[in-house]
Amino acid sequence: MNMTSDVTLDVRDLRITGRPSEADIVRDVSLQVRPGEILGVVGESGSGKTTLALSLLNYCKSGTYISGGSILVAGQDIVAARKRGLQQLRGHVVSYIPQSPAASLNPALSLQTQLLECLPHDVSPAAGAQRIRDVMREVALPDDDAFRQRYPHQLSGGQQQRIAIAMAFIPRPRLIVMDEPTTGLDVTTQATVLQTVRELCRSYQCAGVYISHDMATVADLADAIAVMYSGQVVEFGPLRDVLTRPRHPYTRMLLQAVPDLRARRPMLGIEGHAPSPLSRPAGCAFAPRCPIATEACHREAPPLVPTGERGFVRCLHPLVALPPRAAGAAPVVSQGNDVLLDLRRIQGRYGKKVILQDVNLQLRAGECLALLGESGSGKTTLSRIVAGLHHQFDGELLYRGAPLAHSSFDRSAQQRSRIQYIFQDPYESLNPRRTVRELLLQPLQALRIDVADTEALVAENLERAALRGDMAGRYPDQLSGGERQRVAVARALMTNPEILVCDEITSALDVSVQSALVELLRRLQSESGLSLLFITHNIALVRNVAQRVAVLQRGRIVELSTVEAAFSEKAHPYTKSLVENTPNLVEALEA
């Protein structure tokens, strides 16, 4: 690709290597982003997306380093910058919006203090104060002094994310790097955040790099797209060109794995796993999973083939059609009449503040019941009540007709083993000092469950969660975000639960693994009668996994119906608004 004067970000032959193996984590990456343009970077977990994103700030994870190539931002070499020069470039020339604002905002400092820290040194106090007020309005937050004196814990998740966006745009950077900034947001808040990012990038002619596994969101936001696999960009080009005429078989298979909001086609996952950087195959890294691979693909590294003015693809057979793939027969989920969980007149509180009001709900054997609603509607509070993690509530909670204690500490070991909880954020729920094997064995140790062959059980549940067996010896910081979440899923399955409470468990997963996980959950429902309480913001996914839907608005259930009814014209107006705000890949491409 030729460098032009209107390019903000120019990455050439970037290579990032790990120690002590000296294996390449990211290799031969070249791409460009223009002013006001947003580049979407997609791919499965472990493909190198976040590693690439951090390198754009000349930051590498522990044990990795930039071993080759160049990164130019507004003509300035990020890789060659010394420590003091790099500090000046970060924030002022290139800014970063993290995946978890709750973890990145300082809980001990007010919003005002943290916003002031982002101002360039050459901006006067009066001009800085005005700039902060302007950006606060641009991200749809109050610009008054009282709001800015709040602390992060006093904000909702959506407000925290918009504060993170404001902090990134205050210095007026030339490039902004966004690492899955809408992963944990509900669809309404996500739509607002995406619109804010789009408008700010265009208003300030700031280039953007948006890391995501959500193809529908990328289609709704980005102007260009880079598809990564095994540390390489295998396809790059204008968004519409790549998504409507994908050349690489991996891109085409990723699109087939995206859940369809209108249920016009099934989700088709990609079989197998991406190779480890330590054991990449000869030739094309995707060849072992590719349905059109030939002997040459296993032997020769694919060349970079130009596609259009800016695009390229790394494939020996970019025009060969994929063989038709039929969706596996959906397992028959037999919903019994047995009521496992019975929630009666639940009033959930935090101190004196009432969060849930008069909630009546039943979960039947073998059923998947989805909980939908915006942030703050009470979904997580209700799920934590079921798991015994939130005991400030009134009303009755019954399990198989017997009262359940409010606190999990007061429940029997059998009850705790039969109701397992998977947390939304694997960064906070996994002990960083324990290996994956130790993390999976924790529930057995805590509940004093004896197993004859623990290694076989660990291997079995890693496989069920679409993880390689060699990951058992790794620590959480050696895994991607999606891999950590799959470890959390595998851990919950260790006790052979009867009820699985899933709190946004797919928010950190790429579409391929998400598809595999949905298939796993449906199979578990069919084979072992597993019941699911499935909290999610991904409404398109609901049509593929749930039988019934409960919609929460401000702590009350406004709709309790079958999935078909919830997506029909007879649905509650609030349910319709959630569906309308959900990114839809097909509609985004047709717009």
Coordinates of C-alpha atoms in Angstrom, one line a residue:
M1 CA 0.0 0.0 0.0
N2 CA 1.3 3.4 -0.9
M3 CA 1.5 6.1 1.7
T4 CA -0.6 9.2 0.9
S5 CA -0.7 12.6 2.6
D6 CA -4.2 12.0 3.9
V7 CA -3.4 8.9 6.0
T8 CA -3.5 9.3 9.8
L9 CA -2.4 5.8 10.7
D10 CA 0.1 3.9 8.6
V11 CA 1.2 0.4 9.9
R12 CA 3.8 -1.4 7.8
D13 CA 5.0 -5.0 8.3
L14 CA 4.3 -5.0 12.0
R15 CA 5.6 -7.9 14.0
I16 CA 5.0 -8.6 17.7
T17 CA 7.0 -11.4 19.3
G18 CA 6.7 -13.3 22.6
R19 CA 9.4 -14.2 25.0
P20 CA 11.0 -16.7 25.7
S21 CA 9.5 -18.7 22.8
E22 CA 10.3 -15.9 20.2
A23 CA 7.1 -16.9 18.5
D24 CA 5.3 -14.2 16.5
I25 CA 2.0 -13.2 18.1
V26 CA 1.2 -10.7 15.4
R27 CA 3.0 -10.9 12.0
D28 CA 3.3 -8.9 8.8
V29 CA 0.4 -6.5 9.5
S30 CA 0.1 -3.6 7.2
L31 CA -2.9 -1.2 7.1
Q32 CA -3.9 2.4 6.8
V33 CA -6.6 4.6 8.3
R34 CA -7.6 8.0 7.0
P35 CA -8.8 11.1 9.0
G36 CA -12.4 10.7 10.1
E37 CA -12.4 7.1 9.1
I38 CA -13.1 4.2 11.5
L39 CA -11.4 0.8 10.8
G40 CA -13.1 -2.2 12.3
V41 CA -10.8 -5.1 13.3
V42 CA -12.6 -8.4 13.7
G43 CA -11.6 -12.0 14.3
E44 CA -11.9 -14.8 16.8
S45 CA -10.5 -14.6 20.3
G46 CA -6.7 -15.1 20.3
S47 CA -6.4 -13.8 16.7
G48 CA -4.3 -10.8 17.9
K49 CA -6.8 -8.0 17.8
T50 CA -6.1 -6.5 21.3
T51 CA -2.3 -7.1 20.9
L52 CA -2.5 -5.1 17.6
A53 CA -4.6 -2.4 19.3
L54 CA -2.2 -1.9 22.2
S55 CA 0.8 -1.8 19.9
L56 CA -0.7 1.3 18.3
L57 CA 0.2 3.1 21.5
N58 CA 3.6 1.3 21.6
Y59 CA 2.3 -0.8 24.5
C60 CA 2.9 -4.5 24.7
K61 CA 1.6 -7.1 27.1
S62 CA 4.0 -8.7 29.5
G63 CA 6.4 -11.0 27.7
T64 CA 5.9 -9.5 24.3
Y65 CA 7.7 -6.8 22.3
I66 CA 7.5 -5.1 18.9
S67 CA 10.2 -6.9 16.9
G68 CA 9.7 -5.4 13.5
G69 CA 7.9 -2.9 11.3
S70 CA 6.7 0.6 11.8
I71 CA 3.7 2.5 13.1
L72 CA 3.2 6.1 12.0
V73 CA 0.4 8.2 13.5
A74 CA 0.1 11.6 11.9
G75 CA 3.6 11.2 10.5
Q76 CA 5.1 10.4 13.9
D77 CA 6.9 7.1 14.5
I78 CA 5.3 5.5 17.6
V79 CA 7.7 2.6 17.7
A80 CA 10.8 4.7 17.6
A81 CA 9.6 7.2 20.3
R82 CA 11.6 7.4 23.5
K83 CA 10.0 7.3 26.9
R84 CA 9.4 11.0 27.3
G85 CA 8.3 11.5 23.7
L86 CA 6.0 8.5 24.0
Q87 CA 4.3 9.9 27.0
Q88 CA 3.5 13.0 25.1
L89 CA 2.2 11.1 22.1
R90 CA -0.1 8.9 24.2
G91 CA -3.3 10.7 24.9
H92 CA -2.5 13.8 22.8
V93 CA -1.8 12.1 19.5
V94 CA -3.3 8.6 20.1
S95 CA -5.9 7.9 22.7
Y96 CA -7.4 4.6 24.0
I97 CA -10.9 3.6 25.1
P98 CA -10.7 0.4 27.2
Q99 CA -13.1 -2.5 27.2
S100 CA -13.9 -2.1 30.9
P101 CA -14.3 1.5 32.0
A102 CA -15.1 0.3 35.6
A103 CA -11.6 -1.2 35.8
S104 CA -9.8 1.8 34.1
L105 CA -11.4 4.7 36.0
N106 CA -9.8 5.5 39.3
P107 CA -12.4 4.9 42.0
A108 CA -10.7 7.3 44.4
L109 CA -10.8 10.3 42.1
S110 CA -13.8 12.4 41.1
L111 CA -14.8 12.6 37.4
Q112 CA -13.6 16.2 37.3
T113 CA -10.1 15.3 38.5
Q114 CA -9.8 12.5 35.9
L115 CA -11.1 14.7 33.1
L116 CA -8.7 17.5 34.0
E117 CA -5.8 15.0 33.8
C118 CA -6.5 14.5 30.1
L119 CA -6.1 18.1 29.1
P120 CA -2.9 19.0 27.2
H121 CA -0.5 21.2 29.2
D122 CA -0.7 24.1 26.7
V123 CA -4.4 24.6 27.2
S124 CA -5.4 27.4 29.6
P125 CA -7.6 26.7 32.6
A126 CA -10.5 28.6 31.1
A127 CA -10.2 26.9 27.7
G128 CA -9.8 23.5 29.4
A129 CA -12.9 24.0 31.5
Q130 CA -14.9 24.9 28.4
R131 CA -13.5 22.0 26.4
I132 CA -14.5 19.6 29.2
R133 CA -18.1 21.0 29.2
D134 CA -18.3 20.8 25.4
V135 CA -17.1 17.1 25.3
M136 CA -19.5 16.2 28.2
R137 CA -22.4 17.5 26.1
E138 CA -21.1 15.7 23.0
V139 CA -21.2 12.3 24.9
A140 CA -24.7 13.1 26.1
L141 CA -23.8 13.6 29.8
P142 CA -24.6 16.5 32.1
D143 CA -22.0 19.3 32.0
D144 CA -22.7 20.8 35.4
D145 CA -20.2 20.9 38.2
A146 CA -22.3 18.7 40.5
F147 CA -22.2 15.7 38.0
R148 CA -18.5 16.1 37.5
Q149 CA -17.9 15.9 41.2
R150 CA -19.3 12.4 41.3
Y151 CA -17.1 9.2 41.5
P152 CA -17.1 6.4 39.0
H153 CA -19.1 4.0 41.3
Q154 CA -22.0 6.6 41.3
L155 CA -22.5 6.1 37.5
S156 CA -24.2 3.4 35.5
G157 CA -22.1 1.2 33.1
G158 CA -23.2 3.3 30.1
Q159 CA -22.3 6.5 31.8
Q160 CA -18.9 5.1 32.8
Q161 CA -18.2 4.2 29.2
R162 CA -19.2 7.7 28.0
I163 CA -16.8 9.2 30.5
A164 CA -14.1 7.0 29.1
I165 CA -15.0 8.3 25.6
A166 CA -14.9 11.9 26.8
M167 CA -11.5 11.4 28.4
A168 CA -10.2 10.0 25.1
F169 CA -11.5 12.9 23.0
I170 CA -10.6 15.8 25.3
P171 CA -7.0 16.0 24.1
R172 CA -8.2 16.2 20.5
P173 CA -6.1 13.1 19.4
R174 CA -5.4 12.3 15.8
L175 CA -6.1 8.6 16.4
I176 CA -8.4 6.8 18.8
V177 CA -8.1 3.1 19.6
M178 CA -11.3 1.4 20.9
D179 CA -11.0 -2.1 22.4
E180 CA -14.5 -3.5 22.4
P181 CA -15.9 -0.4 24.3
T182 CA -19.6 -1.5 24.0
T183 CA -19.2 -5.2 25.1
G184 CA -21.1 -4.9 28.4
L185 CA -23.7 -2.3 27.3
D186 CA -27.3 -2.8 26.6
V187 CA -28.5 -2.2 23.0
T188 CA -30.0 1.2 23.7
T189 CA -26.9 2.5 25.5
Q190 CA -24.7 0.9 22.8
A191 CA -26.6 2.7 20.0
T192 CA -26.0 6.0 21.8
V193 CA -22.3 5.3 22.4
L194 CA -21.7 4.2 18.8
Q195 CA -23.4 7.3 17.4
T196 CA -21.3 9.4 19.7
V197 CA -18.1 7.8 18.6
R198 CA -19.1 8.1 14.9
E199 CA -20.0 11.8 15.2
L200 CA -16.9 12.7 17.3
C201 CA -14.5 11.0 14.8
R202 CA -16.1 12.8 11.9
S203 CA -16.4 16.2 13.7
Y204 CA -12.7 16.2 14.7
Q205 CA -11.4 14.3 11.7
C206 CA -10.0 11.8 14.1
A207 CA -9.1 8.3 12.8
G208 CA -10.5 5.4 14.7
V209 CA -9.6 1.7 15.2
Y210 CA -12.5 -0.3 16.6
I211 CA -11.6 -3.7 17.9
S212 CA -14.6 -6.1 18.1
H213 CA -15.9 -9.6 17.6
D214 CA -19.4 -8.3 16.9
M215 CA -19.7 -8.1 13.1
A216 CA -23.1 -6.4 13.2
T217 CA -21.8 -3.6 15.4
V218 CA -18.8 -3.1 13.1
A219 CA -21.1 -3.1 10.1
D220 CA -23.1 -0.3 11.7
L221 CA -20.0 1.8 12.7
A222 CA -16.9 1.3 10.5
D223 CA -15.9 2.5 7.1
A224 CA -13.2 -0.2 6.5
I225 CA -12.6 -3.6 8.0
A226 CA -9.6 -5.8 8.7
V227 CA -10.2 -9.5 9.4
M228 CA -7.5 -11.1 11.6
Y229 CA -6.7 -14.8 12.0
S230 CA -3.7 -16.3 13.8
G231 CA -1.9 -13.0 14.1
Q232 CA -2.3 -11.9 10.5
V233 CA -4.7 -9.6 8.6
V234 CA -6.2 -12.1 6.1
E235 CA -8.6 -9.6 4.4
F236 CA -8.7 -5.8 4.4
G237 CA -10.8 -3.3 2.5
P238 CA -13.8 -1.0 2.5
L239 CA -16.6 -2.3 4.8
R240 CA -19.3 -2.8 2.2
D241 CA -16.9 -4.5 -0.2
V242 CA -15.6 -7.0 2.4
L243 CA -18.9 -7.8 3.9
T244 CA -20.9 -8.1 0.7
R245 CA -18.2 -9.7 -1.4
P246 CA -15.9 -11.5 1.1
R247 CA -13.0 -13.2 -0.6
H248 CA -11.3 -15.2 2.2
P249 CA -13.1 -18.3 3.3
Y250 CA -12.5 -17.3 7.0
T251 CA -14.4 -14.0 6.5
R252 CA -17.3 -15.8 4.8
M253 CA -17.5 -18.4 7.6
L254 CA -17.4 -15.6 10.3
L255 CA -20.4 -14.0 8.6
Q256 CA -22.3 -17.3 8.6
A257 CA -21.7 -17.5 12.4
V258 CA -23.4 -14.2 13.1
P259 CA -26.8 -14.7 14.7
D260 CA -29.7 -13.3 12.6
L261 CA -32.0 -11.0 14.4
R262 CA -34.9 -12.0 12.1
A263 CA -34.1 -15.7 12.3
R264 CA -34.0 -16.1 8.5
R265 CA -30.9 -18.3 8.6
P266 CA -29.2 -20.5 11.3
M267 CA -25.9 -19.8 13.0
L268 CA -23.1 -21.9 11.6
G269 CA -20.0 -22.1 13.8
I270 CA -16.5 -22.8 12.5
E271 CA -15.2 -26.2 13.6
G272 CA -11.8 -26.5 15.2
H273 CA -9.6 -24.0 17.0
A274 CA -7.2 -21.3 15.8
P275 CA -3.6 -22.6 16.2
S276 CA -1.3 -21.5 19.0
P277 CA 1.5 -19.1 17.9
L278 CA 3.9 -21.9 19.1
S279 CA 2.4 -24.5 16.7
R280 CA 1.2 -22.8 13.6
P281 CA 0.9 -25.2 10.6
A282 CA 3.0 -24.8 7.5
G283 CA 1.4 -22.9 4.7
C284 CA -1.9 -21.1 5.4
A285 CA -2.8 -21.0 9.1
F286 CA -6.5 -21.5 8.3
A287 CA -6.0 -24.5 6.1
P288 CA -6.8 -27.1 8.8
R289 CA -10.2 -25.6 9.2
C290 CA -10.9 -24.5 5.6
P291 CA -13.4 -26.5 3.6
I292 CA -11.8 -25.6 0.3
A293 CA -8.1 -26.1 1.3
T294 CA -5.9 -27.9 -1.2
E295 CA -2.5 -29.5 -0.8
A296 CA -0.9 -26.3 -1.9
C297 CA -2.7 -24.5 1.0
H298 CA -1.0 -26.8 3.5
R299 CA 2.4 -26.3 1.9
E300 CA 2.6 -22.6 0.7
A301 CA 2.1 -19.4 2.6
P302 CA -0.7 -17.5 0.8
P303 CA 0.4 -14.3 -1.1
L304 CA -1.1 -10.9 -0.5
V305 CA -3.5 -10.4 -3.4
P306 CA -4.8 -6.8 -4.0
T307 CA -8.5 -6.3 -4.2
G308 CA -9.7 -2.9 -5.4
E309 CA -7.9 0.4 -4.6
R310 CA -7.1 -0.3 -1.0
G311 CA -8.0 -3.9 -0.2
F312 CA -6.2 -7.2 -0.2
V313 CA -6.7 -10.8 0.7
R314 CA -4.2 -13.5 1.8
C315 CA -5.6 -16.6 0.1
L316 CA -4.6 -19.0 -2.7
H317 CA -8.3 -19.6 -3.7
P318 CA -10.1 -16.3 -3.0
L319 CA -12.8 -16.8 -5.6
V320 CA -13.6 -20.5 -4.9
A321 CA -17.1 -20.9 -3.5
L322 CA -17.6 -22.6 -0.2
P323 CA -19.5 -25.9 -0.2
P324 CA -23.0 -25.5 1.2
R325 CA -23.1 -26.1 5.0
A326 CA -26.3 -27.3 6.6
A327 CA -27.0 -26.4 10.2
G328 CA -26.9 -29.3 12.5
A329 CA -30.3 -30.5 13.5
A330 CA -31.4 -28.5 16.5
P331 CA -31.7 -30.8 19.5
V332 CA -35.2 -31.4 20.7
V333 CA -35.5 -29.5 23.9
S334 CA -38.2 -31.2 26.0
Q335 CA -39.6 -28.8 28.5
G336 CA -41.0 -30.6 31.4
N337 CA -43.9 -29.5 33.6
D338 CA -41.6 -29.6 36.6
V339 CA -41.0 -26.1 38.0
L340 CA -37.4 -25.9 39.2
L341 CA -37.4 -22.3 40.3
D342 CA -40.4 -20.4 41.5
L343 CA -39.9 -16.7 42.3
R344 CA -43.0 -15.1 44.0
R345 CA -43.5 -11.4 44.7
I346 CA -39.7 -10.7 44.7
Q347 CA -38.8 -7.2 46.0
G348 CA -35.1 -6.7 45.5
R349 CA -33.3 -3.9 47.4
Y350 CA -29.9 -2.2 47.8
G351 CA -30.3 -0.7 51.3
K352 CA -33.5 1.3 51.1
K353 CA -33.5 1.6 47.3
V354 CA -35.9 -0.8 45.6
I355 CA -34.5 -2.3 42.4
L356 CA -37.0 -5.1 41.7
Q357 CA -40.7 -4.8 42.3
D358 CA -43.3 -7.6 42.4
V359 CA -41.4 -10.0 40.2
N360 CA -43.1 -13.4 39.6
L361 CA -41.2 -15.9 37.5
Q362 CA -40.9 -19.6 37.0
L363 CA -38.1 -21.6 35.4
R364 CA -39.1 -25.1 34.2
A365 CA -36.9 -28.2 33.8
G366 CA -35.0 -28.2 30.5
E367 CA -36.0 -24.6 29.7
C368 CA -33.9 -21.6 28.6
L369 CA -35.5 -18.4 29.9
A370 CA -33.9 -15.2 28.6
L371 CA -33.9 -12.0 30.7
L372 CA -33.8 -8.8 28.6
G373 CA -33.7 -5.2 29.5
E374 CA -31.5 -2.1 29.6
S375 CA -28.7 -1.5 32.1
G376 CA -30.3 -0.8 35.5
S377 CA -33.5 -2.7 34.8
G378 CA -32.6 -5.3 37.5
K379 CA -31.5 -8.3 35.4
T380 CA -28.3 -9.0 37.2
T381 CA -29.9 -8.3 40.6
L382 CA -32.5 -10.9 39.9
S383 CA -30.0 -13.5 38.7
R384 CA -27.8 -12.9 41.8
I385 CA -30.9 -13.5 44.0
V386 CA -31.4 -16.8 42.4
A387 CA -27.7 -17.8 43.0
G388 CA -27.8 -16.6 46.6
L389 CA -25.3 -13.8 46.0
H390 CA -27.8 -11.0 46.8
H391 CA -29.8 -11.5 50.0
Q392 CA -31.5 -8.1 50.3
F393 CA -35.0 -9.1 49.0
D394 CA -38.5 -9.9 50.2
G395 CA -40.7 -12.6 48.7
E396 CA -40.4 -16.3 48.2
L397 CA -37.7 -18.2 46.3
L398 CA -38.4 -21.9 45.9
Y399 CA -36.2 -24.7 44.4
R400 CA -38.2 -27.8 43.5
G401 CA -40.9 -26.6 45.8
A402 CA -38.6 -26.2 48.8
P403 CA -37.6 -22.7 50.1
L404 CA -34.1 -21.6 49.2
A405 CA -32.1 -19.6 51.7
H406 CA -31.4 -16.0 50.8
S407 CA -27.7 -16.4 51.1
S408 CA -25.7 -19.1 49.3
F409 CA -23.7 -19.7 52.6
D410 CA -26.9 -21.0 54.2
R411 CA -27.8 -23.3 51.4
S412 CA -26.7 -27.0 51.3
A413 CA -23.8 -28.2 49.2
Q414 CA -26.1 -30.0 46.9
Q415 CA -28.2 -26.9 46.3
R416 CA -25.1 -24.9 45.5
S417 CA -23.8 -27.5 43.2
R418 CA -27.1 -27.7 41.3
I419 CA -27.3 -23.9 40.7
Q420 CA -24.2 -22.5 39.2
Y421 CA -23.5 -18.9 38.2
I422 CA -21.3 -17.6 35.4
F423 CA -20.2 -14.0 35.8
Q424 CA -20.2 -11.4 33.1
D425 CA -16.6 -10.2 33.6
P426 CA -14.0 -13.0 33.6
Y427 CA -11.3 -10.5 34.4
E428 CA -12.8 -10.2 37.9
S429 CA -14.2 -13.7 38.5
L430 CA -11.0 -15.6 37.7
N431 CA -8.1 -15.7 40.3
P432 CA -5.0 -14.4 38.4
R433 CA -2.8 -16.5 40.7
R434 CA -4.3 -19.9 39.8
T435 CA -3.9 -21.9 36.6
V436 CA -6.9 -22.9 34.5
R437 CA -6.7 -26.4 35.9
E438 CA -6.8 -25.1 39.5
L439 CA -9.7 -22.7 38.7
L440 CA -11.8 -25.6 37.2
L441 CA -11.1 -27.8 40.3
Q442 CA -12.2 -25.0 42.7
P443 CA -15.9 -25.9 42.8
L444 CA -15.2 -29.5 43.5
Q445 CA -12.9 -28.6 46.4
A446 CA -15.3 -26.0 47.8
L447 CA -18.2 -28.4 47.7
R448 CA -16.1 -31.5 48.7
I449 CA -17.1 -33.5 45.6
D450 CA -14.9 -36.5 45.0
V451 CA -14.0 -37.4 41.4
A452 CA -12.0 -40.4 40.3
D453 CA -10.2 -38.8 37.4
T454 CA -9.9 -35.0 37.8
E455 CA -7.6 -34.6 34.8
A456 CA -10.1 -36.3 32.5
L457 CA -12.9 -34.1 33.9
V458 CA -10.9 -31.0 33.3
A459 CA -10.1 -32.0 29.8
E460 CA -13.7 -32.9 29.1
N461 CA -15.1 -29.5 30.2
L462 CA -12.4 -27.5 28.4
E463 CA -13.4 -29.3 25.3
R464 CA -17.1 -28.6 26.0
A465 CA -16.2 -24.9 26.3
A466 CA -14.3 -24.9 23.0
L467 CA -10.8 -24.6 24.6
R468 CA -7.6 -26.5 23.8
G469 CA -6.4 -29.0 26.4
D470 CA -3.0 -27.4 26.6
M471 CA -4.6 -24.3 28.2
A472 CA -5.1 -26.1 31.5
G473 CA -1.6 -25.1 32.6
R474 CA -2.0 -21.4 31.7
Y475 CA -2.8 -18.4 33.9
P476 CA -5.7 -16.0 33.2
D477 CA -3.3 -13.2 32.0
Q478 CA -2.1 -15.6 29.3
L479 CA -5.5 -15.8 27.8
S480 CA -7.6 -13.5 25.7
G481 CA -10.9 -12.1 27.0
G482 CA -12.9 -14.6 25.1
E483 CA -10.8 -17.5 26.3
R484 CA -11.2 -16.3 29.9
Q485 CA -14.9 -16.4 29.6
R486 CA -14.9 -19.9 28.2
V487 CA -12.8 -20.9 31.2
A488 CA -15.6 -19.5 33.4
V489 CA -18.2 -21.6 31.5
A490 CA -16.1 -24.7 31.8
R491 CA -15.7 -24.1 35.6
A492 CA -19.5 -23.8 36.0
L493 CA -20.0 -27.2 34.3
M494 CA -17.7 -29.0 36.6
T495 CA -20.4 -29.8 39.2
N496 CA -22.9 -31.1 36.6
P497 CA -25.4 -28.4 37.5
E498 CA -29.2 -28.5 37.0
I499 CA -29.6 -24.7 36.6
L500 CA -27.0 -22.5 34.9
V501 CA -27.4 -18.7 35.6
C502 CA -25.6 -17.1 32.7
D503 CA -24.9 -13.4 33.2
E504 CA -23.9 -12.0 29.8
I505 CA -21.6 -14.9 29.2
T506 CA -21.4 -14.3 25.4
S507 CA -20.5 -10.6 25.6
A508 CA -16.7 -11.3 25.4
L509 CA -17.0 -14.2 22.9
D510 CA -16.4 -14.0 19.1
V511 CA -19.2 -15.1 16.9
S512 CA -17.7 -18.5 16.1
V513 CA -17.2 -19.5 19.7
Q514 CA -20.6 -17.9 20.6
S515 CA -22.2 -20.2 18.0
A516 CA -20.4 -23.2 19.4
L517 CA -21.4 -22.3 23.0
V518 CA -25.1 -21.9 21.9
E519 CA -24.9 -25.3 20.3
L520 CA -23.3 -26.7 23.5
L521 CA -26.0 -25.2 25.7
R522 CA -28.8 -26.5 23.5
R523 CA -27.2 -29.9 23.5
L524 CA -26.9 -29.9 27.3
Q525 CA -30.6 -28.9 27.5
S526 CA -31.5 -31.8 25.3
E527 CA -29.3 -34.5 26.8
S528 CA -29.2 -33.7 30.5
G529 CA -32.2 -31.4 30.9
L530 CA -30.1 -28.4 31.9
S531 CA -32.2 -25.3 32.6
L532 CA -30.8 -21.9 31.8
L533 CA -31.5 -18.4 33.1
F534 CA -29.9 -16.5 30.3
I535 CA -29.2 -12.8 30.9
T536 CA -28.1 -11.0 27.7
H537 CA -27.9 -7.8 25.7
N538 CA -27.5 -9.8 22.5
I539 CA -31.1 -9.9 21.4
A540 CA -30.3 -11.7 18.2
L541 CA -28.8 -14.5 20.2
V542 CA -32.1 -15.0 22.1
R543 CA -33.8 -16.4 19.1
N544 CA -31.2 -19.2 18.8
V545 CA -31.1 -20.3 22.5
A546 CA -34.2 -19.4 24.4
Q547 CA -37.7 -20.7 24.6
R548 CA -39.2 -17.9 26.6
V549 CA -38.4 -14.3 27.3
A550 CA -38.9 -12.1 30.4
V551 CA -38.4 -8.4 29.7
L552 CA -37.5 -6.1 32.6
Q553 CA -38.1 -2.4 32.6
R554 CA -37.2 -0.4 35.7
G555 CA -37.4 -3.4 38.0
R556 CA -40.8 -4.8 36.7
I557 CA -41.5 -7.6 34.2
V558 CA -43.4 -5.8 31.4
E559 CA -43.5 -8.9 29.1
L560 CA -43.3 -12.6 29.7
S561 CA -43.9 -14.6 26.6
T562 CA -42.5 -17.1 24.1
V563 CA -39.6 -16.0 21.9
E564 CA -41.8 -15.8 18.8
A565 CA -44.3 -13.5 20.5
A566 CA -41.5 -11.2 21.8
F567 CA -40.3 -10.6 18.3
S568 CA -43.8 -10.2 16.8
E569 CA -45.9 -7.1 16.2
K570 CA -47.9 -8.1 19.4
A571 CA -44.8 -7.5 21.6
H572 CA -44.7 -4.8 24.3
P573 CA -43.6 -1.4 23.0
Y574 CA -40.5 -1.5 25.2
T575 CA -39.5 -4.9 23.8
K576 CA -40.0 -3.5 20.3
S577 CA -37.7 -0.6 21.1
L578 CA -34.9 -3.0 22.3
V579 CA -35.2 -5.0 19.0
E580 CA -35.1 -1.8 16.9
N581 CA -31.9 -0.6 18.6
T582 CA -30.1 -4.0 18.1
P583 CA -27.5 -3.8 15.3
N584 CA -28.5 -6.0 12.4
L585 CA -25.8 -7.1 10.0
V586 CA -28.2 -7.7 7.0
E587 CA -30.0 -4.4 7.5
A588 CA -26.7 -2.5 8.0
L589 CA -25.5 -3.8 4.6
E590 CA -28.8 -3.0 2.9
A591 CA -28.8 0.6 4.2

